[in-house]
């Protein structure tokens, strides 16, 4: 099984990469996908699973974060269309996805868009994540 991590240079993405690489015997390869997925279509096409963690959670301008994170999920879907790949998509979120703010709103919108994009989709809520 080949797992691609979109956002592998982030705090949780890096630790997921390390865990899958060094601890999971069922995983044949773990790919740190390029930030610009259109430059990494060959690797993306080879993935059985793509874990989407390429969203920012902090910043001064909430509206800008909202737009960037909506675009991040759309970029994944566009790149998968370009390379005609249909991996399982795993989307990570936190318990704050239910909050009535822009963070919760983009998480819920991205889940809705990804569910519409593929039937092979799951999201994981990761509780108690506060950063490094």
Short mmCIF file of N, CA and C in Angstrom, two decimals:
data_model
loop_
_atom_site.label_atom_id
_atom_site.label_comp_id
_atom_site.label_asym_id
_atom_site.label_seq_id
_atom_site.Cartn_x
_atom_site.Cartn_y
_atom_site.Cartn_z
N UNK A 1 0.84 -1.17 0.00
CA UNK A 1 0.00 0.00 0.00
C UNK A 1 0.89 1.24 0.00
N UNK A 2 0.51 2.22 -0.80
CA UNK A 2 1.24 3.49 -0.90
C UNK A 2 0.37 4.60 -0.33
N UNK A 3 0.91 5.33 0.63
CA UNK A 3 0.20 6.43 1.27
C UNK A 3 0.89 7.74 0.92
N UNK A 4 0.13 8.69 0.43
CA UNK A 4 0.65 10.02 0.17
C UNK A 4 0.13 10.97 1.24
N UNK A 5 1.01 11.84 1.72
CA UNK A 5 0.60 12.82 2.72
C UNK A 5 0.72 14.21 2.11
N UNK A 6 -0.40 14.85 2.00
CA UNK A 6 -0.47 16.22 1.51
C UNK A 6 -0.41 17.12 2.74
N UNK A 7 0.73 17.75 2.94
CA UNK A 7 0.95 18.53 4.15
C UNK A 7 1.91 17.84 5.10
N UNK A 8 2.81 17.04 4.55
CA UNK A 8 3.73 16.24 5.38
C UNK A 8 4.79 17.07 6.08
N UNK A 9 4.94 18.34 5.74
CA UNK A 9 5.93 19.15 6.43
C UNK A 9 5.34 19.86 7.65
N UNK A 10 4.04 19.71 7.85
CA UNK A 10 3.40 20.30 9.03
C UNK A 10 3.66 19.47 10.27
N UNK A 11 3.23 19.99 11.40
CA UNK A 11 3.48 19.34 12.69
C UNK A 11 2.93 17.91 12.73
N UNK A 12 1.67 17.74 12.46
CA UNK A 12 1.07 16.41 12.53
C UNK A 12 1.45 15.59 11.29
N UNK A 13 1.51 16.24 10.14
CA UNK A 13 1.87 15.55 8.90
C UNK A 13 3.25 14.90 9.00
N UNK A 14 4.21 15.61 9.56
CA UNK A 14 5.55 15.05 9.71
C UNK A 14 5.53 13.82 10.62
N UNK A 15 4.83 13.92 11.74
CA UNK A 15 4.79 12.79 12.67
C UNK A 15 4.02 11.61 12.09
N UNK A 16 3.00 11.88 11.30
CA UNK A 16 2.31 10.79 10.61
C UNK A 16 3.25 10.11 9.62
N UNK A 17 3.99 10.91 8.86
CA UNK A 17 4.97 10.36 7.91
C UNK A 17 5.97 9.46 8.64
N UNK A 18 6.52 9.95 9.74
CA UNK A 18 7.51 9.18 10.49
C UNK A 18 6.91 7.88 11.03
N UNK A 19 5.71 7.95 11.56
CA UNK A 19 5.07 6.76 12.10
C UNK A 19 4.81 5.73 11.00
N UNK A 20 4.22 6.17 9.90
CA UNK A 20 3.92 5.24 8.81
C UNK A 20 5.20 4.67 8.19
N UNK A 21 6.23 5.49 8.09
CA UNK A 21 7.49 5.07 7.48
C UNK A 21 8.23 4.05 8.35
N UNK A 22 8.27 4.28 9.64
CA UNK A 22 9.12 3.46 10.49
C UNK A 22 8.38 2.43 11.35
N UNK A 23 7.08 2.54 11.47
CA UNK A 23 6.36 1.65 12.38
C UNK A 23 5.32 0.76 11.71
N UNK A 24 4.85 1.10 10.52
CA UNK A 24 3.75 0.34 9.90
C UNK A 24 4.30 -0.62 8.85
N UNK A 25 4.21 -1.90 9.13
CA UNK A 25 4.73 -2.90 8.21
C UNK A 25 3.81 -3.12 7.01
N UNK A 26 2.55 -2.74 7.12
CA UNK A 26 1.60 -2.91 6.02
C UNK A 26 1.71 -1.82 4.95
N UNK A 27 2.49 -0.78 5.24
CA UNK A 27 2.65 0.33 4.30
C UNK A 27 3.95 0.14 3.53
N UNK A 28 3.83 0.02 2.21
CA UNK A 28 5.01 -0.20 1.38
C UNK A 28 5.82 1.08 1.17
N UNK A 29 5.11 2.21 1.03
CA UNK A 29 5.79 3.47 0.76
C UNK A 29 4.93 4.61 1.29
N UNK A 30 5.61 5.62 1.83
CA UNK A 30 4.94 6.84 2.28
C UNK A 30 5.55 8.00 1.50
N UNK A 31 4.71 8.72 0.79
CA UNK A 31 5.18 9.80 -0.07
C UNK A 31 4.80 11.14 0.53
N UNK A 32 5.79 12.00 0.69
CA UNK A 32 5.53 13.39 1.08
C UNK A 32 5.20 14.14 -0.20
N UNK A 33 3.94 14.40 -0.41
CA UNK A 33 3.51 15.05 -1.65
C UNK A 33 3.96 16.50 -1.69
N UNK A 34 4.29 16.95 -2.89
CA UNK A 34 4.72 18.32 -3.11
C UNK A 34 3.59 19.28 -2.76
N UNK A 35 3.95 20.44 -2.26
CA UNK A 35 2.94 21.45 -1.92
C UNK A 35 2.10 21.80 -3.15
N UNK A 36 2.75 21.87 -4.31
CA UNK A 36 2.04 22.10 -5.57
C UNK A 36 1.77 20.72 -6.18
N UNK A 37 0.59 20.21 -5.96
CA UNK A 37 0.26 18.86 -6.39
C UNK A 37 0.35 18.67 -7.90
N UNK A 38 0.20 19.73 -8.67
CA UNK A 38 0.31 19.59 -10.12
C UNK A 38 1.74 19.28 -10.54
N UNK A 39 2.69 19.52 -9.66
CA UNK A 39 4.10 19.18 -9.93
C UNK A 39 4.45 17.79 -9.43
N UNK A 40 3.47 17.08 -8.89
CA UNK A 40 3.73 15.78 -8.28
C UNK A 40 2.68 14.75 -8.71
N UNK A 41 2.20 14.86 -9.94
CA UNK A 41 1.12 14.00 -10.41
C UNK A 41 1.50 12.53 -10.47
N UNK A 42 2.76 12.24 -10.80
CA UNK A 42 3.20 10.84 -10.88
C UNK A 42 3.09 10.18 -9.50
N UNK A 43 3.60 10.85 -8.47
CA UNK A 43 3.47 10.31 -7.11
C UNK A 43 2.02 10.23 -6.68
N UNK A 44 1.25 11.25 -6.98
CA UNK A 44 -0.16 11.27 -6.59
C UNK A 44 -0.92 10.11 -7.22
N UNK A 45 -0.62 9.84 -8.47
CA UNK A 45 -1.30 8.75 -9.18
C UNK A 45 -0.99 7.38 -8.58
N UNK A 46 0.18 7.25 -7.96
CA UNK A 46 0.59 5.97 -7.37
C UNK A 46 0.02 5.72 -5.98
N UNK A 47 -0.65 6.69 -5.41
CA UNK A 47 -1.14 6.56 -4.03
C UNK A 47 -2.43 5.75 -3.97
N UNK A 48 -2.45 4.83 -3.01
CA UNK A 48 -3.69 4.11 -2.69
C UNK A 48 -4.53 4.93 -1.71
N UNK A 49 -3.85 5.69 -0.88
CA UNK A 49 -4.49 6.56 0.11
C UNK A 49 -3.79 7.91 0.08
N UNK A 50 -4.57 8.98 0.13
CA UNK A 50 -4.00 10.32 0.29
C UNK A 50 -4.58 10.91 1.57
N UNK A 51 -3.69 11.31 2.47
CA UNK A 51 -4.10 11.97 3.70
C UNK A 51 -3.94 13.46 3.47
N UNK A 52 -5.06 14.19 3.52
CA UNK A 52 -5.03 15.64 3.26
C UNK A 52 -4.90 16.39 4.57
N UNK A 53 -3.70 16.95 4.76
CA UNK A 53 -3.40 17.72 5.96
C UNK A 53 -2.82 19.08 5.59
N UNK A 54 -3.00 19.49 4.35
CA UNK A 54 -2.35 20.70 3.84
C UNK A 54 -3.22 21.93 4.04
N UNK A 55 -3.60 22.17 5.27
CA UNK A 55 -4.37 23.36 5.59
C UNK A 55 -3.72 24.06 6.77
N UNK A 56 -3.85 25.37 6.78
CA UNK A 56 -3.30 26.16 7.87
C UNK A 56 -4.38 26.41 8.90
N UNK A 57 -4.02 26.42 10.14
CA UNK A 57 -4.98 26.62 11.21
C UNK A 57 -4.81 27.94 11.94
N UNK A 58 -3.72 28.62 11.68
CA UNK A 58 -3.44 29.87 12.39
C UNK A 58 -3.07 30.96 11.41
N UNK A 59 -3.37 32.17 11.82
CA UNK A 59 -3.01 33.34 11.03
C UNK A 59 -3.78 34.55 11.51
N UNK A 60 -3.37 35.70 11.04
CA UNK A 60 -4.00 36.94 11.48
C UNK A 60 -5.31 37.22 10.76
N UNK A 61 -5.41 36.80 9.53
CA UNK A 61 -6.58 37.12 8.71
C UNK A 61 -7.42 35.87 8.51
N UNK A 62 -8.51 35.76 9.27
CA UNK A 62 -9.35 34.56 9.22
C UNK A 62 -9.96 34.35 7.85
N UNK A 63 -10.36 35.45 7.19
CA UNK A 63 -10.95 35.33 5.86
C UNK A 63 -9.95 34.75 4.86
N UNK A 64 -8.70 35.18 4.96
CA UNK A 64 -7.65 34.67 4.06
C UNK A 64 -7.40 33.19 4.33
N UNK A 65 -7.35 32.80 5.60
CA UNK A 65 -7.17 31.38 5.94
C UNK A 65 -8.32 30.56 5.38
N UNK A 66 -9.52 31.06 5.51
CA UNK A 66 -10.70 30.37 4.98
C UNK A 66 -10.54 30.12 3.48
N UNK A 67 -10.22 31.17 2.74
CA UNK A 67 -10.06 31.04 1.28
C UNK A 67 -8.94 30.08 0.92
N UNK A 68 -7.79 30.19 1.59
CA UNK A 68 -6.65 29.32 1.30
C UNK A 68 -7.00 27.85 1.55
N UNK A 69 -7.72 27.58 2.61
CA UNK A 69 -8.02 26.20 2.98
C UNK A 69 -9.10 25.59 2.10
N UNK A 70 -10.02 26.40 1.63
CA UNK A 70 -10.99 25.91 0.65
C UNK A 70 -10.25 25.58 -0.65
N UNK A 71 -9.31 26.45 -1.04
CA UNK A 71 -8.52 26.22 -2.26
C UNK A 71 -7.63 24.99 -2.12
N UNK A 72 -7.15 24.71 -0.93
CA UNK A 72 -6.28 23.56 -0.71
C UNK A 72 -7.00 22.25 -1.01
N UNK A 73 -8.21 22.09 -0.53
CA UNK A 73 -8.98 20.88 -0.82
C UNK A 73 -9.33 20.81 -2.30
N UNK A 74 -9.66 21.95 -2.88
CA UNK A 74 -10.00 21.98 -4.30
C UNK A 74 -8.78 21.62 -5.15
N UNK A 75 -7.60 22.08 -4.74
CA UNK A 75 -6.37 21.76 -5.47
C UNK A 75 -6.12 20.25 -5.46
N UNK A 76 -6.42 19.59 -4.35
CA UNK A 76 -6.27 18.14 -4.28
C UNK A 76 -7.22 17.47 -5.27
N UNK A 77 -8.47 17.89 -5.27
CA UNK A 77 -9.44 17.28 -6.18
C UNK A 77 -9.06 17.54 -7.64
N UNK A 78 -8.60 18.75 -7.94
CA UNK A 78 -8.19 19.08 -9.31
C UNK A 78 -7.01 18.23 -9.75
N UNK A 79 -6.03 18.06 -8.87
CA UNK A 79 -4.84 17.27 -9.21
C UNK A 79 -5.21 15.80 -9.42
N UNK A 80 -6.10 15.29 -8.59
CA UNK A 80 -6.55 13.90 -8.76
C UNK A 80 -7.27 13.73 -10.10
N UNK A 81 -8.06 14.71 -10.48
CA UNK A 81 -8.71 14.67 -11.79
C UNK A 81 -7.68 14.68 -12.92
N UNK A 82 -6.66 15.53 -12.77
CA UNK A 82 -5.63 15.65 -13.81
C UNK A 82 -4.91 14.33 -14.06
N UNK A 83 -4.64 13.59 -13.01
CA UNK A 83 -3.87 12.35 -13.18
C UNK A 83 -4.78 11.12 -13.18
N UNK A 84 -6.08 11.35 -13.18
CA UNK A 84 -7.06 10.26 -13.25
C UNK A 84 -6.86 9.23 -12.13
N UNK A 85 -6.60 9.75 -10.93
CA UNK A 85 -6.39 8.87 -9.78
C UNK A 85 -7.63 8.89 -8.88
N UNK A 86 -7.87 7.76 -8.24
CA UNK A 86 -9.01 7.63 -7.33
C UNK A 86 -8.61 6.94 -6.03
N UNK A 87 -7.68 7.54 -5.29
CA UNK A 87 -7.29 6.93 -4.02
C UNK A 87 -8.35 7.18 -2.95
N UNK A 88 -8.25 6.44 -1.87
CA UNK A 88 -9.06 6.78 -0.69
C UNK A 88 -8.50 8.11 -0.17
N UNK A 89 -9.38 9.01 0.20
CA UNK A 89 -8.97 10.29 0.75
C UNK A 89 -9.30 10.30 2.24
N UNK A 90 -8.28 10.62 3.03
CA UNK A 90 -8.45 10.78 4.47
C UNK A 90 -8.25 12.26 4.78
N UNK A 91 -9.26 12.86 5.36
CA UNK A 91 -9.23 14.30 5.69
C UNK A 91 -9.16 14.41 7.21
N UNK A 92 -8.23 15.20 7.68
CA UNK A 92 -8.08 15.35 9.12
C UNK A 92 -8.67 16.67 9.59
N UNK A 93 -9.25 16.63 10.76
CA UNK A 93 -9.86 17.81 11.34
C UNK A 93 -9.73 17.70 12.85
N UNK A 94 -10.39 18.60 13.54
CA UNK A 94 -10.40 18.54 15.00
C UNK A 94 -11.83 18.69 15.49
N UNK A 95 -11.99 18.60 16.78
CA UNK A 95 -13.33 18.74 17.34
C UNK A 95 -13.89 20.14 17.11
N UNK A 96 -13.06 21.07 16.73
CA UNK A 96 -13.51 22.44 16.47
C UNK A 96 -14.22 22.59 15.13
N UNK A 97 -14.32 21.52 14.38
CA UNK A 97 -15.01 21.61 13.09
C UNK A 97 -16.49 21.93 13.26
N UNK A 98 -17.01 21.74 14.45
CA UNK A 98 -18.42 22.05 14.71
C UNK A 98 -18.63 23.46 15.25
N UNK A 99 -17.54 24.20 15.45
CA UNK A 99 -17.66 25.56 15.96
C UNK A 99 -18.31 26.47 14.94
N UNK A 100 -18.98 27.48 15.43
CA UNK A 100 -19.65 28.45 14.56
C UNK A 100 -18.70 29.59 14.24
N UNK A 101 -17.65 29.26 13.48
CA UNK A 101 -16.68 30.27 13.06
C UNK A 101 -16.13 29.85 11.70
N UNK A 102 -15.20 30.64 11.17
CA UNK A 102 -14.67 30.31 9.84
C UNK A 102 -13.89 29.00 9.83
N UNK A 103 -13.21 28.67 10.93
CA UNK A 103 -12.49 27.40 11.00
C UNK A 103 -13.46 26.24 10.81
N UNK A 104 -14.52 26.24 11.59
CA UNK A 104 -15.52 25.18 11.48
C UNK A 104 -16.18 25.17 10.11
N UNK A 105 -16.43 26.36 9.60
CA UNK A 105 -17.11 26.47 8.30
C UNK A 105 -16.28 25.85 7.19
N UNK A 106 -14.97 26.17 7.10
CA UNK A 106 -14.18 25.61 5.99
C UNK A 106 -14.00 24.11 6.16
N UNK A 107 -13.88 23.65 7.39
CA UNK A 107 -13.75 22.20 7.60
C UNK A 107 -15.00 21.49 7.10
N UNK A 108 -16.16 21.99 7.49
CA UNK A 108 -17.41 21.36 7.07
C UNK A 108 -17.60 21.45 5.56
N UNK A 109 -17.24 22.58 4.97
CA UNK A 109 -17.37 22.73 3.51
C UNK A 109 -16.42 21.80 2.77
N UNK A 110 -15.20 21.65 3.26
CA UNK A 110 -14.24 20.76 2.61
C UNK A 110 -14.69 19.30 2.73
N UNK A 111 -15.23 18.93 3.87
CA UNK A 111 -15.75 17.56 4.02
C UNK A 111 -16.88 17.32 3.03
N UNK A 112 -17.77 18.26 2.91
CA UNK A 112 -18.89 18.13 1.98
C UNK A 112 -18.38 18.00 0.53
N UNK A 113 -17.41 18.83 0.15
CA UNK A 113 -16.87 18.80 -1.21
C UNK A 113 -16.15 17.49 -1.49
N UNK A 114 -15.35 17.02 -0.53
CA UNK A 114 -14.61 15.78 -0.73
C UNK A 114 -15.54 14.56 -0.76
N UNK A 115 -16.58 14.57 0.05
CA UNK A 115 -17.57 13.49 0.01
C UNK A 115 -18.26 13.45 -1.35
N UNK A 116 -18.54 14.63 -1.89
CA UNK A 116 -19.18 14.70 -3.21
C UNK A 116 -18.22 14.24 -4.30
N UNK A 117 -16.93 14.51 -4.12
CA UNK A 117 -15.91 14.17 -5.11
C UNK A 117 -15.69 12.66 -5.21
N UNK A 118 -15.71 11.97 -4.07
CA UNK A 118 -15.41 10.53 -4.07
C UNK A 118 -16.22 9.81 -3.00
N UNK A 119 -16.53 8.57 -3.29
CA UNK A 119 -17.19 7.72 -2.30
C UNK A 119 -16.18 7.11 -1.33
N UNK A 120 -14.92 7.11 -1.74
CA UNK A 120 -13.86 6.50 -0.94
C UNK A 120 -13.21 7.59 -0.08
N UNK A 121 -13.93 8.04 0.92
CA UNK A 121 -13.54 9.19 1.72
C UNK A 121 -13.85 8.92 3.18
N UNK A 122 -12.97 9.39 4.04
CA UNK A 122 -13.20 9.33 5.48
C UNK A 122 -12.52 10.55 6.10
N UNK A 123 -13.11 11.05 7.16
CA UNK A 123 -12.42 12.10 7.88
C UNK A 123 -12.18 11.66 9.31
N UNK A 124 -11.09 12.16 9.84
CA UNK A 124 -10.67 11.80 11.19
C UNK A 124 -10.62 13.06 12.03
N UNK A 125 -11.29 13.02 13.15
CA UNK A 125 -11.18 14.12 14.10
C UNK A 125 -10.06 13.80 15.08
N UNK A 126 -9.13 14.70 15.16
CA UNK A 126 -7.99 14.52 16.05
C UNK A 126 -8.16 15.47 17.24
N UNK A 127 -8.48 14.94 18.41
CA UNK A 127 -8.71 15.82 19.56
C UNK A 127 -7.41 16.25 20.22
N UNK A 128 -7.48 17.34 20.94
CA UNK A 128 -6.39 17.81 21.81
C UNK A 128 -5.09 18.07 21.08
N UNK A 129 -5.17 18.69 19.93
CA UNK A 129 -3.96 19.06 19.19
C UNK A 129 -3.73 20.55 19.38
N UNK A 130 -2.58 20.90 19.92
CA UNK A 130 -2.29 22.29 20.22
C UNK A 130 -1.01 22.78 19.57
N UNK A 131 -0.33 21.95 18.81
CA UNK A 131 0.90 22.37 18.16
C UNK A 131 2.13 21.81 18.85
N UNK A 132 3.29 22.17 18.33
CA UNK A 132 4.53 21.60 18.87
C UNK A 132 4.83 22.07 20.29
#
